[in-house]
């Protein structure tokens, strides 16, 4: 996924399914380096993880 699409997803009110390593995640923010994003798994656990933007996939 590219940074432009992530910005669109973050500004959208729609529920857009994004996967990281086959798990559904919410994107919390794009990090200052512009190459990583902070995400957390959908569901009760809200542990946040920093991941490479290129590893995120829109379903």
N, CA, C and O atoms as a Tinker XYZ file with bonds, in Angstrom:
   236  protein
     1  N      0.858000   -1.163000    0.000000    73     2
     2  CA     0.000000    0.000000    0.000000    64     1     3
     3  C      0.907000    1.230000    0.000000    63     2     4     5
     4  O      2.036000    1.170000    0.489000    81     3
     5  N      0.423000    2.332000   -0.542000    73     3     6
     6  CA     1.230000    3.547000   -0.550000    64     5     7
     7  C      0.686000    4.580000    0.437000    63     6     8     9
     8  O     -0.446000    4.473000    0.909000    81     7
     9  N      1.503000    5.567000    0.733000    73     7    10
    10  CA     1.162000    6.563000    1.753000    64     9    11
    11  C     -0.074000    7.380000    1.356000    63    10    12    13
    12  O     -0.853000    7.778000    2.223000    81    11
    13  N     -0.257000    7.629000    0.069000    73    11    14
    14  CA    -1.427000    8.385000   -0.389000    64    13    15
    15  C     -2.724000    7.647000   -0.029000    63    14    16    17
    16  O     -3.679000    8.258000    0.451000    81    15
    17  N     -2.748000    6.334000   -0.263000    73    15    18
    18  CA    -3.944000    5.544000    0.046000    64    17    19
    19  C     -4.180000    5.483000    1.556000    63    18    20    21
    20  O     -5.323000    5.549000    2.007000    81    19
    21  N     -3.127000    5.359000    2.322000    73    19    22
    22  CA    -3.292000    5.337000    3.781000    64    21    23
    23  C     -3.897000    6.653000    4.268000    63    22    24    25
    24  O     -4.763000    6.642000    5.144000    81    23
    25  N     -3.462000    7.771000    3.724000    73    23    26
    26  CA    -4.041000    9.068000    4.095000    64    25    27
    27  C     -5.531000    9.111000    3.749000    63    26    28    29
    28  O     -6.331000    9.648000    4.516000    81    27
    29  N     -5.905000    8.547000    2.599000    73    27    30
    30  CA    -7.324000    8.501000    2.212000    64    29    31
    31  C     -8.117000    7.650000    3.202000    63    30    32    33
    32  O     -9.215000    8.029000    3.607000    81    31
    33  N     -7.568000    6.509000    3.587000    73    31    34
    34  CA    -8.244000    5.624000    4.536000    64    33    35
    35  C     -8.411000    6.319000    5.882000    63    34    36    37
    36  O     -9.477000    6.242000    6.492000    81    35
    37  N     -7.365000    6.997000    6.347000    73    35    38
    38  CA    -7.431000    7.686000    7.638000    64    37    39
    39  C     -8.481000    8.794000    7.646000    63    38    40    41
    40  O     -9.105000    9.046000    8.677000    81    39
    41  N     -8.683000    9.454000    6.513000    73    39    42
    42  CA    -9.652000   10.557000    6.459000    64    41    43
    43  C    -11.067000   10.092000    6.116000    63    42    44    45
    44  O    -12.009000   10.884000    6.161000    81    43
    45  N    -11.219000    8.815000    5.775000    73    43    46
    46  CA   -12.516000    8.278000    5.402000    64    45    47
    47  C    -13.327000    7.856000    6.627000    63    46    48    49
    48  O    -12.778000    7.403000    7.631000    81    47
    49  N    -14.637000    8.015000    6.520000    73    47    50
    50  CA   -15.517000    7.534000    7.595000    64    49    51
    51  C    -15.941000    6.081000    7.346000    63    50    52    53
    52  O    -16.589000    5.469000    8.195000    81    51
    53  N    -15.575000    5.537000    6.187000    73    51    54
    54  CA   -15.934000    4.157000    5.838000    64    53    55
    55  C    -15.067000    3.164000    6.619000    63    54    56    57
    56  O    -13.961000    3.491000    7.050000    81    55
    57  N    -15.587000    1.957000    6.791000    73    55    58
    58  CA   -14.859000    0.873000    7.442000    64    57    59
    59  C    -14.110000    0.114000    6.353000    63    58    60    61
    60  O    -14.684000   -0.749000    5.690000    81    59
    61  N    -12.840000    0.429000    6.169000    73    59    62
    62  CA   -12.039000   -0.160000    5.099000    64    61    63
    63  C    -11.149000   -1.240000    5.699000    63    62    64    65
    64  O    -10.379000   -0.986000    6.626000    81    63
    65  N    -11.266000   -2.452000    5.156000    73    63    66
    66  CA   -10.526000   -3.596000    5.687000    64    65    67
    67  C     -9.078000   -3.558000    5.218000    63    66    68    69
    68  O     -8.797000   -3.586000    4.020000    81    67
    69  N     -8.164000   -3.495000    6.183000    73    67    70
    70  CA    -6.734000   -3.495000    5.900000    64    69    71
    71  C     -6.121000   -4.673000    6.643000    63    70    72    73
    72  O     -6.472000   -4.943000    7.792000    81    71
    73  N     -5.209000   -5.369000    5.985000    73    71    74
    74  CA    -4.573000   -6.545000    6.588000    64    73    75
    75  C     -3.070000   -6.312000    6.729000    63    74    76    77
    76  O     -2.425000   -5.665000    5.904000    81    75
    77  N     -2.549000   -6.874000    7.818000    73    75    78
    78  CA    -1.109000   -6.951000    8.044000    64    77    79
    79  C     -0.818000   -8.382000    8.469000    63    78    80    81
    80  O     -1.331000   -8.835000    9.492000    81    79
    81  N     -0.013000   -9.093000    7.711000    73    79    82
    82  CA     0.269000  -10.515000    7.983000    64    81    83
    83  C     -1.017000  -11.322000    8.145000    63    82    84    85
    84  O     -1.136000  -12.126000    9.070000    81    83
    85  N     -1.960000  -11.113000    7.263000    73    83    86
    86  CA    -3.233000  -11.840000    7.236000    64    85    87
    87  C     -4.171000  -11.517000    8.398000    63    86    88    89
    88  O     -5.202000  -12.173000    8.546000    81    87
    89  N     -3.840000  -10.520000    9.226000    73    87    90
    90  CA    -4.706000  -10.104000   10.328000    64    89    91
    91  C     -5.301000   -8.743000   10.010000    63    90    92    93
    92  O     -4.610000   -7.864000    9.495000    81    91
    93  N     -6.594000   -8.565000   10.318000    73    91    94
    94  CA    -7.238000   -7.271000   10.110000    64    93    95
    95  C     -6.736000   -6.271000   11.144000    63    94    96    97
    96  O     -6.674000   -6.567000   12.337000    81    95
    97  N     -6.381000   -5.090000   10.666000    73    95    98
    98  CA    -5.864000   -4.052000   11.559000    64    97    99
    99  C     -6.542000   -2.720000   11.291000    63    98   100   101
   100  O     -7.077000   -2.478000   10.209000    81    99
   101  N     -6.507000   -1.854000   12.311000    73    99   102
   102  CA    -6.882000   -0.455000   12.176000    64   101   103
   103  C     -5.585000    0.332000   12.034000    63   102   104   105
   104  O     -4.610000    0.060000   12.736000    81   103
   105  N     -5.574000    1.296000   11.137000    73   103   106
   106  CA    -4.413000    2.177000   11.015000    64   105   107
   107  C     -4.651000    3.359000   11.951000    63   106   108   109
   108  O     -5.653000    4.063000   11.828000    81   107
   109  N     -3.732000    3.572000   12.882000    73   107   110
   110  CA    -3.859000    4.677000   13.827000    64   109   111
   111  C     -3.260000    5.966000   13.277000    63   110   112   113
   112  O     -3.853000    7.040000   13.381000    81   111
   113  N     -2.063000    5.834000   12.685000    73   111   114
   114  CA    -1.402000    7.036000   12.155000    64   113   115
   115  C     -0.241000    6.642000   11.265000    63   114   116   117
   116  O      0.263000    5.520000   11.316000    81   115
   117  N      0.171000    7.607000   10.442000    73   115   118
   118  CA     1.394000    7.476000    9.663000    64   117   119
   119  C      2.496000    8.083000   10.529000    63   118   120   121
   120  O      2.328000    9.176000   11.071000    81   119
   121  N      3.595000    7.395000   10.658000    73   119   122
   122  CA     4.691000    7.890000   11.481000    64   121   123
   123  C      5.509000    8.952000   10.745000    63   122   124   125
   124  O      5.440000    9.065000    9.521000    81   123
   125  N      6.274000    9.719000   11.497000    73   123   126
   126  CA     7.009000   10.856000   10.945000    64   125   127
   127  C      7.977000   10.483000    9.829000    63   126   128   129
   128  O      8.257000   11.303000    8.954000    81   127
   129  N      8.490000    9.260000    9.851000    73   127   130
   130  CA     9.446000    8.857000    8.809000    64   129   131
   131  C      8.786000    8.670000    7.441000    63   130   132   133
   132  O      9.476000    8.606000    6.424000    81   131
   133  N      7.440000    8.582000    7.414000    73   131   134
   134  CA     6.715000    8.427000    6.152000    64   133   135
   135  C      6.808000    7.039000    5.545000    63   134   136   137
   136  O      6.272000    6.796000    4.463000    81   135
   137  N      7.484000    6.124000    6.233000    73   135   138
   138  CA     7.655000    4.763000    5.721000    64   137   139
   139  C      6.960000    3.731000    6.585000    63   138   140   141
   140  O      6.790000    2.583000    6.174000    81   139
   141  N      6.554000    4.138000    7.788000    73   139   142
   142  CA     5.898000    3.214000    8.705000    64   141   143
   143  C      4.590000    3.812000    9.205000    63   142   144   145
   144  O      4.362000    5.020000    9.139000    81   143
   145  N      3.743000    2.923000    9.705000    73   143   146
   146  CA     2.465000    3.352000   10.284000    64   145   147
   147  C      2.276000    2.609000   11.600000    63   146   148   149
   148  O      2.799000    1.512000   11.794000    81   147
   149  N      1.519000    3.227000   12.496000    73   147   150
   150  CA     1.154000    2.567000   13.741000    64   149   151
   151  C     -0.226000    1.963000   13.549000    63   150   152   153
   152  O     -1.158000    2.653000   13.137000    81   151
   153  N     -0.359000    0.675000   13.846000    73   151   154
   154  CA    -1.619000   -0.052000   13.666000    64   153   155
   155  C     -1.935000   -0.831000   14.928000    63   154   156   157
   156  O     -1.071000   -1.044000   15.778000    81   155
   157  N     -3.213000   -1.263000   15.041000    73   155   158
   158  CA    -3.572000   -2.228000   16.084000    64   157   159
   159  C     -4.596000   -3.191000   15.519000    63   158   160   161
   160  O     -5.341000   -2.860000   14.597000    81   159
   161  N     -4.623000   -4.396000   16.089000    73   159   162
   162  CA    -5.545000   -5.436000   15.634000    64   161   163
   163  C     -6.978000   -5.016000   15.886000    63   162   164   165
   164  O     -7.275000   -4.349000   16.878000    81   163
   165  N     -7.865000   -5.406000   14.988000    73   163   166
   166  CA    -9.294000   -5.203000   15.220000    64   165   167
   167  C     -9.712000   -6.152000   16.328000    63   166   168   169
   168  O     -9.295000   -7.310000   16.347000    81   167
   169  N    -10.518000   -5.678000   17.235000    73   167   170
   170  CA   -10.972000   -6.535000   18.329000    64   169   171
   171  C    -10.618000   -5.940000   19.676000    63   170   172   173
   172  O    -10.254000   -4.768000   19.774000    81   171
   173  N    -10.730000   -6.760000   20.719000    73   171   174
   174  CA   -10.588000   -6.249000   22.076000    64   173   175
   175  C     -9.164000   -5.819000   22.446000    63   174   176   177
   176  O     -8.991000   -4.949000   23.300000    81   175
   177  N     -8.158000   -6.404000   21.826000    73   175   178
   178  CA    -6.778000   -6.027000   22.148000    64   177   179
   179  C     -6.383000   -4.785000   21.364000    63   178   180   181
   180  O     -6.589000   -4.712000   20.153000    81   179
   181  N     -5.824000   -3.826000   22.052000    73   179   182
   182  CA    -5.434000   -2.595000   21.363000    64   181   183
   183  C     -3.929000   -2.370000   21.415000    63   182   184   185
   184  O     -3.465000   -1.231000   21.463000    81   183
   185  N     -3.171000   -3.460000   21.406000    73   183   186
   186  CA    -1.719000   -3.341000   21.389000    64   185   187
   187  C     -1.297000   -2.750000   20.050000    63   186   188   189
   188  O     -1.629000   -3.278000   18.989000    81   187
   189  N     -0.569000   -1.662000   20.117000    73   187   190
   190  CA    -0.153000   -0.973000   18.904000    64   189   191
   191  C      1.223000   -1.455000   18.435000    63   190   192   193
   192  O      2.105000   -1.759000   19.238000    81   191
   193  N      1.375000   -1.513000   17.120000    73   191   194
   194  CA     2.603000   -1.991000   16.504000    64   193   195
   195  C      2.982000   -1.052000   15.371000    63   194   196   197
   196  O      2.114000   -0.538000   14.665000    81   195
   197  N      4.274000   -0.830000   15.201000    73   195   198
   198  CA     4.767000   -0.032000   14.081000    64   197   199
   199  C      5.123000   -0.997000   12.954000    63   198   200   201
   200  O      5.887000   -1.941000   13.157000    81   199
   201  N      4.565000   -0.757000   11.756000    73   199   202
   202  CA     4.794000   -1.658000   10.621000    64   201   203
   203  C      5.175000   -0.851000    9.391000    63   202   204   205
   204  O      4.877000    0.339000    9.290000    81   203
   205  N      5.839000   -1.521000    8.458000    73   203   206
   206  CA     6.179000   -0.896000    7.180000    64   205   207
   207  C      4.898000   -0.683000    6.371000    63   206   208   209
   208  O      4.079000   -1.595000    6.257000    81   207
   209  N      4.726000    0.495000    5.822000    73   207   210
   210  CA     3.553000    0.804000    5.003000    64   209   211
   211  C      3.418000   -0.187000    3.846000    63   210   212   213
   212  O      2.309000   -0.583000    3.485000    81   211
   213  N      4.545000   -0.578000    3.275000    73   211   214
   214  CA     4.511000   -1.496000    2.126000    64   213   215
   215  C      3.957000   -2.873000    2.481000    63   214   216   217
   216  O      3.573000   -3.629000    1.588000    81   215
   217  N      3.908000   -3.211000    3.770000    73   215   218
   218  CA     3.402000   -4.524000    4.198000    64   217   219
   219  C      1.900000   -4.522000    4.463000    63   218   220   221
   220  O      1.329000   -5.577000    4.738000    81   219
   221  N      1.253000   -3.373000    4.386000    73   219   222
   222  CA    -0.188000   -3.289000    4.585000    64   221   223
   223  C     -0.906000   -3.567000    3.272000    63   222   224   225
   224  O     -0.479000   -3.107000    2.213000    81   223
   225  N     -1.993000   -4.320000    3.346000    73   223   226
   226  CA    -2.760000   -4.683000    2.153000    64   225   227
   227  C     -4.241000   -4.309000    2.361000    63   226   228   229
   228  O     -4.835000   -4.624000    3.392000    81   227
   229  N     -4.807000   -3.644000    1.376000    73   227   230
   230  CA    -6.244000   -3.349000    1.412000    64   229   231
   231  C     -6.994000   -4.528000    0.827000    63   230   232   233
   232  O     -6.622000   -5.055000   -0.221000    81   231
   233  N     -8.061000   -4.942000    1.513000    73   231   234
   234  CA    -8.839000   -6.107000    1.070000    64   233   235
   235  C    -10.012000   -5.638000    0.245000    63   234   236
   236  O    -10.800000   -6.457000   -0.230000    81   235
